[in-house]
Short mmCIF file of C-alpha atoms in Angstrom, two decimals:
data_model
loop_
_atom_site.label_atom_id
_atom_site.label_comp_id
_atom_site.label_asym_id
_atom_site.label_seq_id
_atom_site.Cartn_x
_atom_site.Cartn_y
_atom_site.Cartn_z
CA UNK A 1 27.43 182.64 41.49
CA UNK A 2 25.30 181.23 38.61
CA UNK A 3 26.79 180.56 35.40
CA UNK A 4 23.52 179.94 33.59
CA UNK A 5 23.60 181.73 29.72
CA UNK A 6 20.03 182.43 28.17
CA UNK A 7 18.81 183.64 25.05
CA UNK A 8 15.66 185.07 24.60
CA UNK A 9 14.10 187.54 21.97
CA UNK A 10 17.59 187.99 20.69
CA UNK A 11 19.05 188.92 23.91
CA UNK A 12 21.85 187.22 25.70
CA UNK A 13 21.98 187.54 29.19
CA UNK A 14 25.28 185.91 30.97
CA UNK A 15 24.58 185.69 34.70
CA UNK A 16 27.97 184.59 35.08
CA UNK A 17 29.31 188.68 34.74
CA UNK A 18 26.78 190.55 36.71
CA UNK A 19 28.37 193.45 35.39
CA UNK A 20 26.84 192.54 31.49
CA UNK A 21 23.22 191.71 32.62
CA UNK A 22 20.77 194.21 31.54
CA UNK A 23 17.51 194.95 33.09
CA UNK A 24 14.89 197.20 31.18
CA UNK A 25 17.67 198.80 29.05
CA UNK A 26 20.38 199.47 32.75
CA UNK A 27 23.15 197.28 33.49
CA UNK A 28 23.92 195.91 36.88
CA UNK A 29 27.69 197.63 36.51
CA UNK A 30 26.12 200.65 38.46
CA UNK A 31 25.24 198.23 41.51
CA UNK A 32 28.95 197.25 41.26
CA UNK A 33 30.05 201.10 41.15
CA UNK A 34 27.51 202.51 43.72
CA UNK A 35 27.13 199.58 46.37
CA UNK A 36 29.21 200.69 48.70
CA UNK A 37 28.74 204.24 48.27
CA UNK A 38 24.73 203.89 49.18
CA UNK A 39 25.81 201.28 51.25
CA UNK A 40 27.80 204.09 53.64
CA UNK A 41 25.38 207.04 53.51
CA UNK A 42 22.70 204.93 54.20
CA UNK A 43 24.64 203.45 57.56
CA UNK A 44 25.37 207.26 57.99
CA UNK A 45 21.52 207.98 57.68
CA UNK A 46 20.01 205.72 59.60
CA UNK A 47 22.71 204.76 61.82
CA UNK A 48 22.69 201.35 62.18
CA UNK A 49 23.46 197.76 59.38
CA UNK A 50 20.21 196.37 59.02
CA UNK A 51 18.36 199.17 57.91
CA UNK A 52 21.01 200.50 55.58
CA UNK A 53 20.42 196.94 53.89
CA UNK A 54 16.75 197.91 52.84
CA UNK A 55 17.50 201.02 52.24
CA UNK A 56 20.47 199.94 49.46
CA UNK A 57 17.53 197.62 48.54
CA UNK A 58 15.17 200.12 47.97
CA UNK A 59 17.19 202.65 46.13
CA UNK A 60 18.37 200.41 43.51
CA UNK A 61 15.37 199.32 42.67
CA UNK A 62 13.97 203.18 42.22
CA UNK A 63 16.91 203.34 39.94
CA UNK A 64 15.62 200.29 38.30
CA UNK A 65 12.29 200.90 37.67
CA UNK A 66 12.97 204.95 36.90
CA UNK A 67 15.40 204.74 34.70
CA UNK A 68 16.95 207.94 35.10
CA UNK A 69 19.16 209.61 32.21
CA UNK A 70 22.57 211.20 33.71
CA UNK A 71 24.80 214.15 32.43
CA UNK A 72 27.56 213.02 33.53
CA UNK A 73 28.63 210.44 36.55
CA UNK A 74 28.89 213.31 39.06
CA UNK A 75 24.99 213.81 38.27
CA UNK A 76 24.36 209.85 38.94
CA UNK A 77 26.60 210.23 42.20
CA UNK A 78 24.62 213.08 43.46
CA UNK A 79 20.84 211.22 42.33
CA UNK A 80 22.07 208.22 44.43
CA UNK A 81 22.64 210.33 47.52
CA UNK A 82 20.26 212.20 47.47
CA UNK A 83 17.70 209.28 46.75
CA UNK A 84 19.28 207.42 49.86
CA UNK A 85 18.45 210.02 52.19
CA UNK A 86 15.35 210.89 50.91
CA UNK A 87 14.58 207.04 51.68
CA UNK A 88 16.46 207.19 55.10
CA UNK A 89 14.29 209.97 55.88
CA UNK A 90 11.15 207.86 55.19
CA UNK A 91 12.28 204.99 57.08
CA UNK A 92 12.90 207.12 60.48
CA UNK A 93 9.99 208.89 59.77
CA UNK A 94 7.75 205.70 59.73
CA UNK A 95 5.99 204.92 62.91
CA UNK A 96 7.19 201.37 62.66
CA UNK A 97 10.68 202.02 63.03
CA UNK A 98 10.20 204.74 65.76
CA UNK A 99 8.72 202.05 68.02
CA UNK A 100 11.76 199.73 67.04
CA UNK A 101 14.40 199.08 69.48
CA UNK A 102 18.02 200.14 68.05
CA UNK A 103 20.31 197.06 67.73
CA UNK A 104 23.58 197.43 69.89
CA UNK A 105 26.16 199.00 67.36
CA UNK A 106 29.41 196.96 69.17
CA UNK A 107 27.70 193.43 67.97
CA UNK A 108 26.86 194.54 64.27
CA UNK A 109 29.98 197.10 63.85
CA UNK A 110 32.02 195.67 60.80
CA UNK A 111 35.13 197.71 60.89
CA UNK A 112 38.15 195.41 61.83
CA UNK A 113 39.95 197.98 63.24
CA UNK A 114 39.56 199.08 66.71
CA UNK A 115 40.09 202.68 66.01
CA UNK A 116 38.04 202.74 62.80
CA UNK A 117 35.26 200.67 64.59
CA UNK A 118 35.17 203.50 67.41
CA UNK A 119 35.07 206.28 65.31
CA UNK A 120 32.24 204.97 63.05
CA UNK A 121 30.49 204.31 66.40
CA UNK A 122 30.91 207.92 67.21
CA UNK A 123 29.59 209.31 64.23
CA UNK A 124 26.65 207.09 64.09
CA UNK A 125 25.82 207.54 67.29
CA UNK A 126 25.18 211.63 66.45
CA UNK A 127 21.84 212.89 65.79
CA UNK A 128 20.50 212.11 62.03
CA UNK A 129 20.86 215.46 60.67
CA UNK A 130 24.58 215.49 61.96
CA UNK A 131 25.51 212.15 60.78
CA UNK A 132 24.38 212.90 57.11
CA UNK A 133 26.17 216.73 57.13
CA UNK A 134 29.53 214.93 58.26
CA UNK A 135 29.48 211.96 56.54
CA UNK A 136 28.76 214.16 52.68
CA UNK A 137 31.37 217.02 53.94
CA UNK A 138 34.39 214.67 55.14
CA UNK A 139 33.92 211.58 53.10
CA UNK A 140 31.93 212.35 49.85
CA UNK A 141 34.34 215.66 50.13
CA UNK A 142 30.67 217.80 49.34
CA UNK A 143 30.75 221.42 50.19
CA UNK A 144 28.04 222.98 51.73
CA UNK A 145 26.25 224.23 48.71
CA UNK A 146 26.21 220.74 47.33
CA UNK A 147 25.51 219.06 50.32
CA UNK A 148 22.21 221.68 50.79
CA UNK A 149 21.10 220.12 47.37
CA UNK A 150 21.46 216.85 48.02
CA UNK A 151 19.61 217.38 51.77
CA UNK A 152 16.97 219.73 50.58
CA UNK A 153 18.28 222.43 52.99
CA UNK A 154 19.22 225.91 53.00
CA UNK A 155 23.24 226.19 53.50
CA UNK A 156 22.84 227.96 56.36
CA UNK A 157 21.28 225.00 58.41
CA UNK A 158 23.86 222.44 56.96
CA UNK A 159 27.19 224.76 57.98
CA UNK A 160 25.43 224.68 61.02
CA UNK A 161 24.70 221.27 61.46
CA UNK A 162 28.35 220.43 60.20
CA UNK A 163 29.36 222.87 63.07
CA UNK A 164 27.78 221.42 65.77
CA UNK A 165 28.35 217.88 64.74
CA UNK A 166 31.89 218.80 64.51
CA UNK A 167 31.97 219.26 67.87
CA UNK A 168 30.17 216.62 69.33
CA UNK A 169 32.31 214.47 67.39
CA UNK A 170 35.10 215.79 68.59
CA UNK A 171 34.15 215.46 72.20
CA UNK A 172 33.31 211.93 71.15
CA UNK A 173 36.79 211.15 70.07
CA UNK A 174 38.33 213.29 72.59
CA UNK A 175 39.67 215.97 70.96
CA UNK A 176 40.52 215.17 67.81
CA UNK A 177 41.45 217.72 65.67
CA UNK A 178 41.01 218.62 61.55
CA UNK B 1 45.15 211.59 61.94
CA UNK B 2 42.45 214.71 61.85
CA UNK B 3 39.27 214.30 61.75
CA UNK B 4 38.44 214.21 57.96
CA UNK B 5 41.48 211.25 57.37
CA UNK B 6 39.85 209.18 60.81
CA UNK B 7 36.16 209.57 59.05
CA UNK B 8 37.13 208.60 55.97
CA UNK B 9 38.96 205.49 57.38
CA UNK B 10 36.17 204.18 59.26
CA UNK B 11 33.68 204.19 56.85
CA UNK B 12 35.95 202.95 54.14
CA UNK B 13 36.25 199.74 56.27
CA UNK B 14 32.43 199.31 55.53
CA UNK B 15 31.31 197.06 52.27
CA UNK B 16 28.26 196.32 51.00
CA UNK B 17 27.65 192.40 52.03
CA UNK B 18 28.54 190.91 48.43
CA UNK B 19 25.59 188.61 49.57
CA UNK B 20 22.76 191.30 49.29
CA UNK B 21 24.13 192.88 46.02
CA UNK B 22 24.03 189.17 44.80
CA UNK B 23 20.95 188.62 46.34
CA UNK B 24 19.55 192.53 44.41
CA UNK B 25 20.66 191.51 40.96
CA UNK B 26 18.97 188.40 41.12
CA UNK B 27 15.61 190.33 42.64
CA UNK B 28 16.18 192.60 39.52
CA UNK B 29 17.02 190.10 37.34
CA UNK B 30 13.69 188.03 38.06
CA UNK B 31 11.40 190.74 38.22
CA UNK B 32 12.28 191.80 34.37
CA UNK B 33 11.69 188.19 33.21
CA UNK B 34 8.25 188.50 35.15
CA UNK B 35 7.45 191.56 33.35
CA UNK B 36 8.92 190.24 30.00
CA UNK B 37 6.80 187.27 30.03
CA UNK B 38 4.03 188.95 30.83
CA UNK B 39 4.48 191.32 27.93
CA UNK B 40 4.90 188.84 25.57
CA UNK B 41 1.79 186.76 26.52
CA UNK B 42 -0.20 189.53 25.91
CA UNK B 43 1.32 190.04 22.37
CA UNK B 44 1.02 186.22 21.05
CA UNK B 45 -2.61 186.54 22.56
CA UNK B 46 -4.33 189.18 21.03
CA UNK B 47 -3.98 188.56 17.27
CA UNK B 48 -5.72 185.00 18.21
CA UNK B 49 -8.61 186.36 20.05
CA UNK B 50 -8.86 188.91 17.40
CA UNK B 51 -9.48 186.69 14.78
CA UNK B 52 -11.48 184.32 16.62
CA UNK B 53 -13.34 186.93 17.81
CA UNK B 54 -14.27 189.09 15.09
CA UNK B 55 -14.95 186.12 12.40
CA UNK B 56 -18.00 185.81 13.96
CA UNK B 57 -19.26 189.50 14.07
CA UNK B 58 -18.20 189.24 10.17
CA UNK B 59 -19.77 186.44 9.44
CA UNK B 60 -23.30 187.41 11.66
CA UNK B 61 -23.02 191.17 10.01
CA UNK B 62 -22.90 189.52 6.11
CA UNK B 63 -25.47 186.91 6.73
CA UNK B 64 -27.76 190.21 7.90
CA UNK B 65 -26.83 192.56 4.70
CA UNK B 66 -27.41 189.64 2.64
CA UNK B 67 -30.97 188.77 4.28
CA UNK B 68 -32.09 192.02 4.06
CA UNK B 69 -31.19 192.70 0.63
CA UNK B 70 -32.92 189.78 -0.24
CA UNK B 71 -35.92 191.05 1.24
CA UNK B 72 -35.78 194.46 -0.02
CA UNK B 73 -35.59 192.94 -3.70
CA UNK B 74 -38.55 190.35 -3.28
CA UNK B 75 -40.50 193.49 -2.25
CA UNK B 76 -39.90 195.40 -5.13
CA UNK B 77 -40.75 192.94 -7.62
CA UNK B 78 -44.35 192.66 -5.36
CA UNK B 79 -45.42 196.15 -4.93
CA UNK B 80 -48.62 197.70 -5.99
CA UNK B 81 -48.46 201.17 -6.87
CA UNK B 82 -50.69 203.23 -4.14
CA UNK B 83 -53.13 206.02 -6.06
CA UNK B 84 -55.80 206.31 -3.41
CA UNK B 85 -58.83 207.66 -5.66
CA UNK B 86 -58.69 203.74 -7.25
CA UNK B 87 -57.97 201.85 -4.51
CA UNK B 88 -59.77 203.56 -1.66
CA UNK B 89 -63.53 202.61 -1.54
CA UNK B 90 -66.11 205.63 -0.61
CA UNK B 91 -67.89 203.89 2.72
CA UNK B 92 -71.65 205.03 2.77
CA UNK B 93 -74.00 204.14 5.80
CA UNK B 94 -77.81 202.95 5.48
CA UNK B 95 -79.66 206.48 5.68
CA UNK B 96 -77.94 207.81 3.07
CA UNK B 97 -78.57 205.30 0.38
CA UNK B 98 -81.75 205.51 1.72
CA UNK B 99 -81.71 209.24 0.85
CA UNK B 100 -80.58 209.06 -2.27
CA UNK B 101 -83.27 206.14 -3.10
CA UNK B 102 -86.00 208.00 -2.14
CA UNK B 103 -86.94 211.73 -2.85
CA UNK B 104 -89.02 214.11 -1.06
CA UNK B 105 -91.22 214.39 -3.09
CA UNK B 106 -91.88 210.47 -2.41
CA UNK B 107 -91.81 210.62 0.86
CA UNK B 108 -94.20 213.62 1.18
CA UNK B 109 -96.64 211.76 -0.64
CA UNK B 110 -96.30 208.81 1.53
CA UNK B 111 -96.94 210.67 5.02
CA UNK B 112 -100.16 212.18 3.29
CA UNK B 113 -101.61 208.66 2.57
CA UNK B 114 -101.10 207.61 6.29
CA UNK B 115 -102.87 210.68 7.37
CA UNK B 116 -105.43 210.37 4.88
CA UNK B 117 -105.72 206.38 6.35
CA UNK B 118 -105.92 207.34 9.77
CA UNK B 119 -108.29 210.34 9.45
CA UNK B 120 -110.70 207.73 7.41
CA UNK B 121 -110.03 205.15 10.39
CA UNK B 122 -111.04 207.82 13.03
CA UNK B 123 -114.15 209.02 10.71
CA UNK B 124 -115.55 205.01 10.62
CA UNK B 125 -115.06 204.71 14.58
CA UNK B 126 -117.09 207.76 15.04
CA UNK B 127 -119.84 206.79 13.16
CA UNK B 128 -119.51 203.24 14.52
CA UNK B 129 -119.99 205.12 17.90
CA UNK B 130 -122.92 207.11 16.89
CA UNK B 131 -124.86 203.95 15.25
CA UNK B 132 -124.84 202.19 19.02
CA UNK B 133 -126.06 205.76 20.70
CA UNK B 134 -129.28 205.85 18.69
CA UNK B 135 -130.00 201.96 18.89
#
């Protein structure tokens, strides 16, 4: 980590606490707070490590460059998600990545648990529009309303996509129950 | 375990590499400078060209007013006021100052002598003729 202090135009900027440096008015403390979290629905997106990278990439530096204002930190929660799908949805819609071959999810898995590792597996190997329905409803605890926002769907398509995913999941895990 | 706690578990097992967020704050960090130092070459720039620049347009511009003014007064003090009934002159041709030289009158008089001359002329060559019939 650097430790490198500068001063310019009146402005100190310690590299040393990520969480202080500003860039164009925004601090890095929401890459700190949000990592993770775009980190995950962007796995749950696209489906596999490497392209959850770029798209982590790519959304903070939207938030960056847009500078958006917030109501509250629910409203920045929601602008992140939806932001990472919308750019999850341009990567698999790209032609390059459609002639990509997927990467084999047991050498890149990073869950240390064999459990956790298999159920991840599961869930990203269900179709996109499953895998983004399950992952808002049963770990961003989203209800269906919300997660139709956040999707750009009507509710009736997500209940029914959390319906069906439910149950290919299920058959996944054998039989796992909620 | 249902389904929501097994979820939940799996995916909290998954971090962000602390590598790439490192590696995005720098990316961040360096493009703003970029940006930055652009901004502020453009700002200690401009009010040099501005004054080089327009010094000479000010200097060109007063060297003109003044040249002209100049001009304008030398001209005044050399005018010559323009009244064309004294300084026009009234251009006749030959015929009539010839006209107003000589009157009819005149010139009547002069046509009647060179008839009178020629009828004498033709009188003395007919006599002439009739002298050399009868000799």
């Amino acid at each position: 980590m650097l430790t490198m202090q500068e001063q310019s135009e009146g402005r100190t900027v310690d590299i040393g606490k990520p969480q202080n440096i500003k860039v164009s008015g925004v601090t890095f403390a929401a890459i700190d707070r949000y990592k993770d979290m775009v980190y995950r629905a962007a796995l749950a997106a696209v489906g596999n490590f490497a392209d959850a990278e770029d798209i982590m990439q790519e959304v903070f530096f939207k938030y960056f460059k847009t500078h958006p204002q917030f109501e509250s930190e629910t409203h920045e929660k929601a602008w992140f998600l939806r932001v990472t799908v919308n750019e999850s949805r341009n990567l698999l819609r790209s032609s390059w990545h459609r002639r990509r071959i997927d990467a084999d999810l047991s050498q890149i898995t990073q869950p240390e648990n064999r459990r956790n590792s298999a159920v991840l597996e599961a869930v990203l190997s269900l179709p996109e529009k499953y895998r983004i329905a399950i992952y808002l409803h049963y770990y961003e605890n989203y209800q269906i309303r919300e997660i139709a926002r956040i999707t750009s769907q009507s509710e009736s398509a997500v209940a029914q996509q959390l319906s069906r995913g439910r149950k290919k999941l299920q058959k996944k895990l054998g039989g796992s129950k909620e | 375990m249902n389904m929501r706690d097994e979820i939940k578990n799996a995916f909290d097992s998954v971090h962000a590499p602390d590598e790439l967020a490192e590696r995005l704050k720098q990316e961040l960090y360096q493009k703003d400078c970029h940006e930055e130092i652009e901004e502020i070459c453009i700002v200690e720039e401009a009010p040099r060209r501005r004054i080089g620049h327009y010094a000479a347009y000010i200097a060109a511009a007063l060297a003109l007013c003044i040249g002209c003014g100049f001009s304008i007064w030398s001209l005044r003090d050399n005018t010559t006021p323009l009244n064309p009934s004294t300084t026009v002159p009234v251009m006749t041709t030959a015929a009539e100052e010839t006209t107003e030289t000589t009157s009819d009158e005149e010139l009547h008089a002069a046509e009647a002598e060179v008839y009178q001359q020629m009828l004498a002329a033709h009188a003395m060559e007919q006599s002439r003729q009739t002298v050399t019939k009868t000799s």
